[in-house]
PDB file of N, CA and C in Angstrom:
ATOM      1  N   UNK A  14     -93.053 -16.258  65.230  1.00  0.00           N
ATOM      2  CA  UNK A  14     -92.941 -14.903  65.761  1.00  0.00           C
ATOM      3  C   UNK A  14     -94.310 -14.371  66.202  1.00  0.00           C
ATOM      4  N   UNK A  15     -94.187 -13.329  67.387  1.00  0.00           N
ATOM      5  CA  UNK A  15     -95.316 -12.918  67.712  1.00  0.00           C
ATOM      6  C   UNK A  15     -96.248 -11.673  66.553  1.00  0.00           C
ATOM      7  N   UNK A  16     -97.412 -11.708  67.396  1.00  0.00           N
ATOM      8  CA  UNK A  16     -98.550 -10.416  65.685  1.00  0.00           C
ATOM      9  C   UNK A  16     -97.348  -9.311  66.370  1.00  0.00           C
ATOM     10  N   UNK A  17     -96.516  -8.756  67.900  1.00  0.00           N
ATOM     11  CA  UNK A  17     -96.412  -7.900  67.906  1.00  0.00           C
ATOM     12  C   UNK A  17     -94.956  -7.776  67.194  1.00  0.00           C
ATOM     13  N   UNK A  18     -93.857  -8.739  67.532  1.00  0.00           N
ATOM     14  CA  UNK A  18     -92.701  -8.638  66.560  1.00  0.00           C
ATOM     15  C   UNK A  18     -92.988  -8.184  65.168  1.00  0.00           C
ATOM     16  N   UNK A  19     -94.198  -9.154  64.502  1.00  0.00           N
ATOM     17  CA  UNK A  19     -94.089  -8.783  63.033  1.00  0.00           C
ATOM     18  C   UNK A  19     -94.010  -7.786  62.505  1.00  0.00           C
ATOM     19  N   UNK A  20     -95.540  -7.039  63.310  1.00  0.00           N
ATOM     20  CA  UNK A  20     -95.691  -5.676  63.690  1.00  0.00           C
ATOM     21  C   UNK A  20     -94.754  -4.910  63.184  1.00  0.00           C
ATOM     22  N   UNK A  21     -93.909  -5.061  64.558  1.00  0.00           N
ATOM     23  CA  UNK A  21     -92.742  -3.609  64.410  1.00  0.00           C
ATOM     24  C   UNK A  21     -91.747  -4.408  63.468  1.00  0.00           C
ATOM     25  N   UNK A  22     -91.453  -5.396  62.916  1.00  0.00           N
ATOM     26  CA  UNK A  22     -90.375  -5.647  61.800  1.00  0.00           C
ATOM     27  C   UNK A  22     -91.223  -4.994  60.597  1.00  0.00           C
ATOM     28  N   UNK A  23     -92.321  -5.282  60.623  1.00  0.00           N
ATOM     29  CA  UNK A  23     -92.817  -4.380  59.048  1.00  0.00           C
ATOM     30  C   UNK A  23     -92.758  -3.035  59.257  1.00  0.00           C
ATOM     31  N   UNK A  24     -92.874  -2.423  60.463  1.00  0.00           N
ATOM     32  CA  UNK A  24     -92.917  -0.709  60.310  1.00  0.00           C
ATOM     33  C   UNK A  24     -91.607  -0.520  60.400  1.00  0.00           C
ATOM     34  N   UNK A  25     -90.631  -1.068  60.779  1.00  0.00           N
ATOM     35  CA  UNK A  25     -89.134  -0.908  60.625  1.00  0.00           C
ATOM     36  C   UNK A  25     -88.824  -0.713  59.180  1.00  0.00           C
ATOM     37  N   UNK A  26     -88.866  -1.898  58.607  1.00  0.00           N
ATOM     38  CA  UNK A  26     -88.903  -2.216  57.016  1.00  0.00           C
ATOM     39  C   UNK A  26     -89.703  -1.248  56.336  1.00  0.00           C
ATOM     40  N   UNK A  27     -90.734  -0.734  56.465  1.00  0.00           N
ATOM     41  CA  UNK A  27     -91.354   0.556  55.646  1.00  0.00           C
ATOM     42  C   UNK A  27     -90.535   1.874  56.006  1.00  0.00           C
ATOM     43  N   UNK A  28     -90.498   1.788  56.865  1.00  0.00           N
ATOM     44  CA  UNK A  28     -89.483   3.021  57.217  1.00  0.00           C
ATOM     45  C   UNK A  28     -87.990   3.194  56.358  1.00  0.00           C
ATOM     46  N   UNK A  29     -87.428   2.001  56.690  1.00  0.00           N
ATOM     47  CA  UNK A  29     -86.235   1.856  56.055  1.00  0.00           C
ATOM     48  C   UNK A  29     -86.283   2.210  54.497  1.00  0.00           C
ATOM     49  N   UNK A  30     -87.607   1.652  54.014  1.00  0.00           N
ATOM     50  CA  UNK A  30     -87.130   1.488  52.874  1.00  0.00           C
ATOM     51  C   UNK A  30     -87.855   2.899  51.829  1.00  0.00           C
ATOM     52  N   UNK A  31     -89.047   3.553  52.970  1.00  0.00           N
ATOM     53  CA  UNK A  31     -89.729   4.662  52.548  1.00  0.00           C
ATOM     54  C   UNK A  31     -87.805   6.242  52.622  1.00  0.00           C
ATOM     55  N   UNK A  32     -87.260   5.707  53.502  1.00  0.00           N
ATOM     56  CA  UNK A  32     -86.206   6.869  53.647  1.00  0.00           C
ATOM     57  C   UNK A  32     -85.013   6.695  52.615  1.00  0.00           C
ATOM     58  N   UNK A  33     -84.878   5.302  51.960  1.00  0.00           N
ATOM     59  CA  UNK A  33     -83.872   5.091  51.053  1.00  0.00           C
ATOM     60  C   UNK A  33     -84.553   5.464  49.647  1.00  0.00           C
ATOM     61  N   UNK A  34     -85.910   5.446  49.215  1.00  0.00           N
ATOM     62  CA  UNK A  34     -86.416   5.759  48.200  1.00  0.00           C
ATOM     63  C   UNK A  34     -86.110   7.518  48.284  1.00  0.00           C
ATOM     64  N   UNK A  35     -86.688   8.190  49.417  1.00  0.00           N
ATOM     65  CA  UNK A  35     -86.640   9.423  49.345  1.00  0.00           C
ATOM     66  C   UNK A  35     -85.150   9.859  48.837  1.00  0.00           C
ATOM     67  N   UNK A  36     -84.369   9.508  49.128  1.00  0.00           N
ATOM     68  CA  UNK A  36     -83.247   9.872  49.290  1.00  0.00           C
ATOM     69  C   UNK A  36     -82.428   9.759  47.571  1.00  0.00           C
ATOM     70  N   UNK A  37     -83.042   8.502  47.181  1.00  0.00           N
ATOM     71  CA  UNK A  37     -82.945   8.308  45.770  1.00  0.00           C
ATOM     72  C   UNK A  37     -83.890   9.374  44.785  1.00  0.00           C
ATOM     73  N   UNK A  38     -84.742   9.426  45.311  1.00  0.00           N
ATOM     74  CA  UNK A  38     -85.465  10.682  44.976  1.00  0.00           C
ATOM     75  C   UNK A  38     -84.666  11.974  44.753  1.00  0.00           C
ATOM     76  N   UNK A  39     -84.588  12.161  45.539  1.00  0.00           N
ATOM     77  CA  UNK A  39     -83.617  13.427  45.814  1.00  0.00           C
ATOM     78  C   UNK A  39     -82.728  13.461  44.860  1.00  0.00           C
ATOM     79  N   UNK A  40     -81.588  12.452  44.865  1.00  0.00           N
ATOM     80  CA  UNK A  40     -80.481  12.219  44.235  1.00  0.00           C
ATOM     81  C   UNK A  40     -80.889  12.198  42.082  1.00  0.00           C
ATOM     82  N   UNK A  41     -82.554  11.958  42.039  1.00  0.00           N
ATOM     83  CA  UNK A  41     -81.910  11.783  40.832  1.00  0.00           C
ATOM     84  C   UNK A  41     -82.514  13.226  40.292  1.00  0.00           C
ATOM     85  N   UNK A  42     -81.800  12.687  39.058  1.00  0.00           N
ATOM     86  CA  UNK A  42     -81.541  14.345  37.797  1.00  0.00           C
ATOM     87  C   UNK A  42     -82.800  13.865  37.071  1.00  0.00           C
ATOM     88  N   UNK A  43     -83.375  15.368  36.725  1.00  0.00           N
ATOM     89  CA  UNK A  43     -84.569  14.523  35.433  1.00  0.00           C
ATOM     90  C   UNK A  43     -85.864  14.366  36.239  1.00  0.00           C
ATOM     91  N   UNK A  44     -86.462  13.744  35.078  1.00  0.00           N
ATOM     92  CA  UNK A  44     -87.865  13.851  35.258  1.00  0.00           C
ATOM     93  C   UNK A  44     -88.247  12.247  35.367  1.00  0.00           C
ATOM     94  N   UNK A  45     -89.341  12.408  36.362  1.00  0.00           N
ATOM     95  CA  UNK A  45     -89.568  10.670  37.035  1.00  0.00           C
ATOM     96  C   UNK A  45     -91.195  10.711  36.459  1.00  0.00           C
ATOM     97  N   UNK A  46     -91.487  10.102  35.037  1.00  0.00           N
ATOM     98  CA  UNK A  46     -93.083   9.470  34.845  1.00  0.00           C
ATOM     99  C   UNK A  46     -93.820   8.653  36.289  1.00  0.00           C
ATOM    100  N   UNK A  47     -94.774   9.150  36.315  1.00  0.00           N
ATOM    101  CA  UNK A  47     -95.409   8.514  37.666  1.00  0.00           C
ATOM    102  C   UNK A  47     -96.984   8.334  36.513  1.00  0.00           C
ATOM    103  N   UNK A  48     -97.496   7.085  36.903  1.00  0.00           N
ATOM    104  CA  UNK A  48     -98.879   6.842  36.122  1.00  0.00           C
ATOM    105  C   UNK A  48    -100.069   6.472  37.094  1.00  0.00           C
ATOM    106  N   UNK A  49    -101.291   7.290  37.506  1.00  0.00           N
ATOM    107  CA  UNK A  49    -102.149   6.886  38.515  1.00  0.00           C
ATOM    108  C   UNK A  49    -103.101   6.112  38.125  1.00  0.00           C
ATOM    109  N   UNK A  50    -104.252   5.226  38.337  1.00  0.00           N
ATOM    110  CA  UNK A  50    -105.010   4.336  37.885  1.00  0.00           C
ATOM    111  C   UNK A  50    -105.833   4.129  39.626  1.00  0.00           C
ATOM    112  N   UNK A  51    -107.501   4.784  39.130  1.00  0.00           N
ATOM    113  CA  UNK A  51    -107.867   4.827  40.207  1.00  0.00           C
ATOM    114  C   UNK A  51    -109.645   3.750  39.745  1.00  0.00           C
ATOM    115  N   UNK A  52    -110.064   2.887  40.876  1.00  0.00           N
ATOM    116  CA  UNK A  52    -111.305   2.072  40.396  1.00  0.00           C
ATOM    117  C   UNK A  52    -111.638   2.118  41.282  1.00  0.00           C
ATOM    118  N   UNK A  53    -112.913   1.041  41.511  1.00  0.00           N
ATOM    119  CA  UNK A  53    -113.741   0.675  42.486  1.00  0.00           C
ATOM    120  C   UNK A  53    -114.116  -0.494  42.298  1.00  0.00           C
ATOM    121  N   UNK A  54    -113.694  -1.504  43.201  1.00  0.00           N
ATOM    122  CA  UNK A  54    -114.217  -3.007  43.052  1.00  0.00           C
ATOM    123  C   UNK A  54    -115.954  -3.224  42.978  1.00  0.00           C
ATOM    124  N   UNK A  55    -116.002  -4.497  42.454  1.00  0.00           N
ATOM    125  CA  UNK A  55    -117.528  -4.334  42.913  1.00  0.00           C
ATOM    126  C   UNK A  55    -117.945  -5.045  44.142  1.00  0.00           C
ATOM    127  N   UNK A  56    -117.377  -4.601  45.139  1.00  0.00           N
ATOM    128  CA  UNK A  56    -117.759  -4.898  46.541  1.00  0.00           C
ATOM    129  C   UNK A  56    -117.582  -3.226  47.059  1.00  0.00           C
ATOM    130  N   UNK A  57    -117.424  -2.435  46.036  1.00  0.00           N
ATOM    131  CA  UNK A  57    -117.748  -0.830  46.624  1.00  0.00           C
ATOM    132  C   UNK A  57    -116.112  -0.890  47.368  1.00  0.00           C
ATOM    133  N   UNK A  58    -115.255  -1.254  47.411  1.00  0.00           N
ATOM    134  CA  UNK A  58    -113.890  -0.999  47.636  1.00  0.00           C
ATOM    135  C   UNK A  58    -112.900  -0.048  46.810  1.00  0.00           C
ATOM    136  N   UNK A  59    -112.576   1.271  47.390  1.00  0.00           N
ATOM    137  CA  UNK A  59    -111.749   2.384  46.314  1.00  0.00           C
ATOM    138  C   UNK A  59    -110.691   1.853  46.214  1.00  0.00           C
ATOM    139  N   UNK A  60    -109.742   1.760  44.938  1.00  0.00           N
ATOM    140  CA  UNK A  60    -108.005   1.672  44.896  1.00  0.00           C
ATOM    141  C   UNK A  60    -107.698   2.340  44.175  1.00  0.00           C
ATOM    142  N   UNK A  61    -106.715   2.786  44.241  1.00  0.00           N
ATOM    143  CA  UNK A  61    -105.863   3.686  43.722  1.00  0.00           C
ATOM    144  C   UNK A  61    -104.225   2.628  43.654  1.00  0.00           C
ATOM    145  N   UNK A  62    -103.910   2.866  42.184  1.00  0.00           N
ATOM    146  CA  UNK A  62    -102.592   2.141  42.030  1.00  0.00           C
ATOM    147  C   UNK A  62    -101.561   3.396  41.314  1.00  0.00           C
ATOM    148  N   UNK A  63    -100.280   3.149  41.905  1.00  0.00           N
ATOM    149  CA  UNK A  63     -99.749   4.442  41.788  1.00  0.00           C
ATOM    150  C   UNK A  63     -97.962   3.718  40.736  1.00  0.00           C
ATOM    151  N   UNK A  64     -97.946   3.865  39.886  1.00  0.00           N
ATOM    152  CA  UNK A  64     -96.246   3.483  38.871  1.00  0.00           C
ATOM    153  C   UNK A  64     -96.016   4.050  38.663  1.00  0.00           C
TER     154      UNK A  64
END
């Protein structure tokens, strides 16, 4: 496959799957724990990991 197919199959697929989470979101009752965890490699690279 071409870089540009892949391309748009992954922004398809984020899309898809960013609007089915929301939606589950929505839908649930209650309270959702979310845990952040933020570093810095030592090549000076920020991440942030989000559960």
């Amino acid at each position: 496959p071409s870089q540009e197919n892949v391309s748009h199959d992954v922004k398809k697929l984020y899309n898809s799957t960013k609007e089915k989470l929301a939606e589950e979101l929505q839908a649930h009752e209650g309270e959702i724990p979310i845990a952040i965890d933020c570093w810095t490699s030592p090549n000076h690279c920020a991440w942030m990991s989000i559960t």
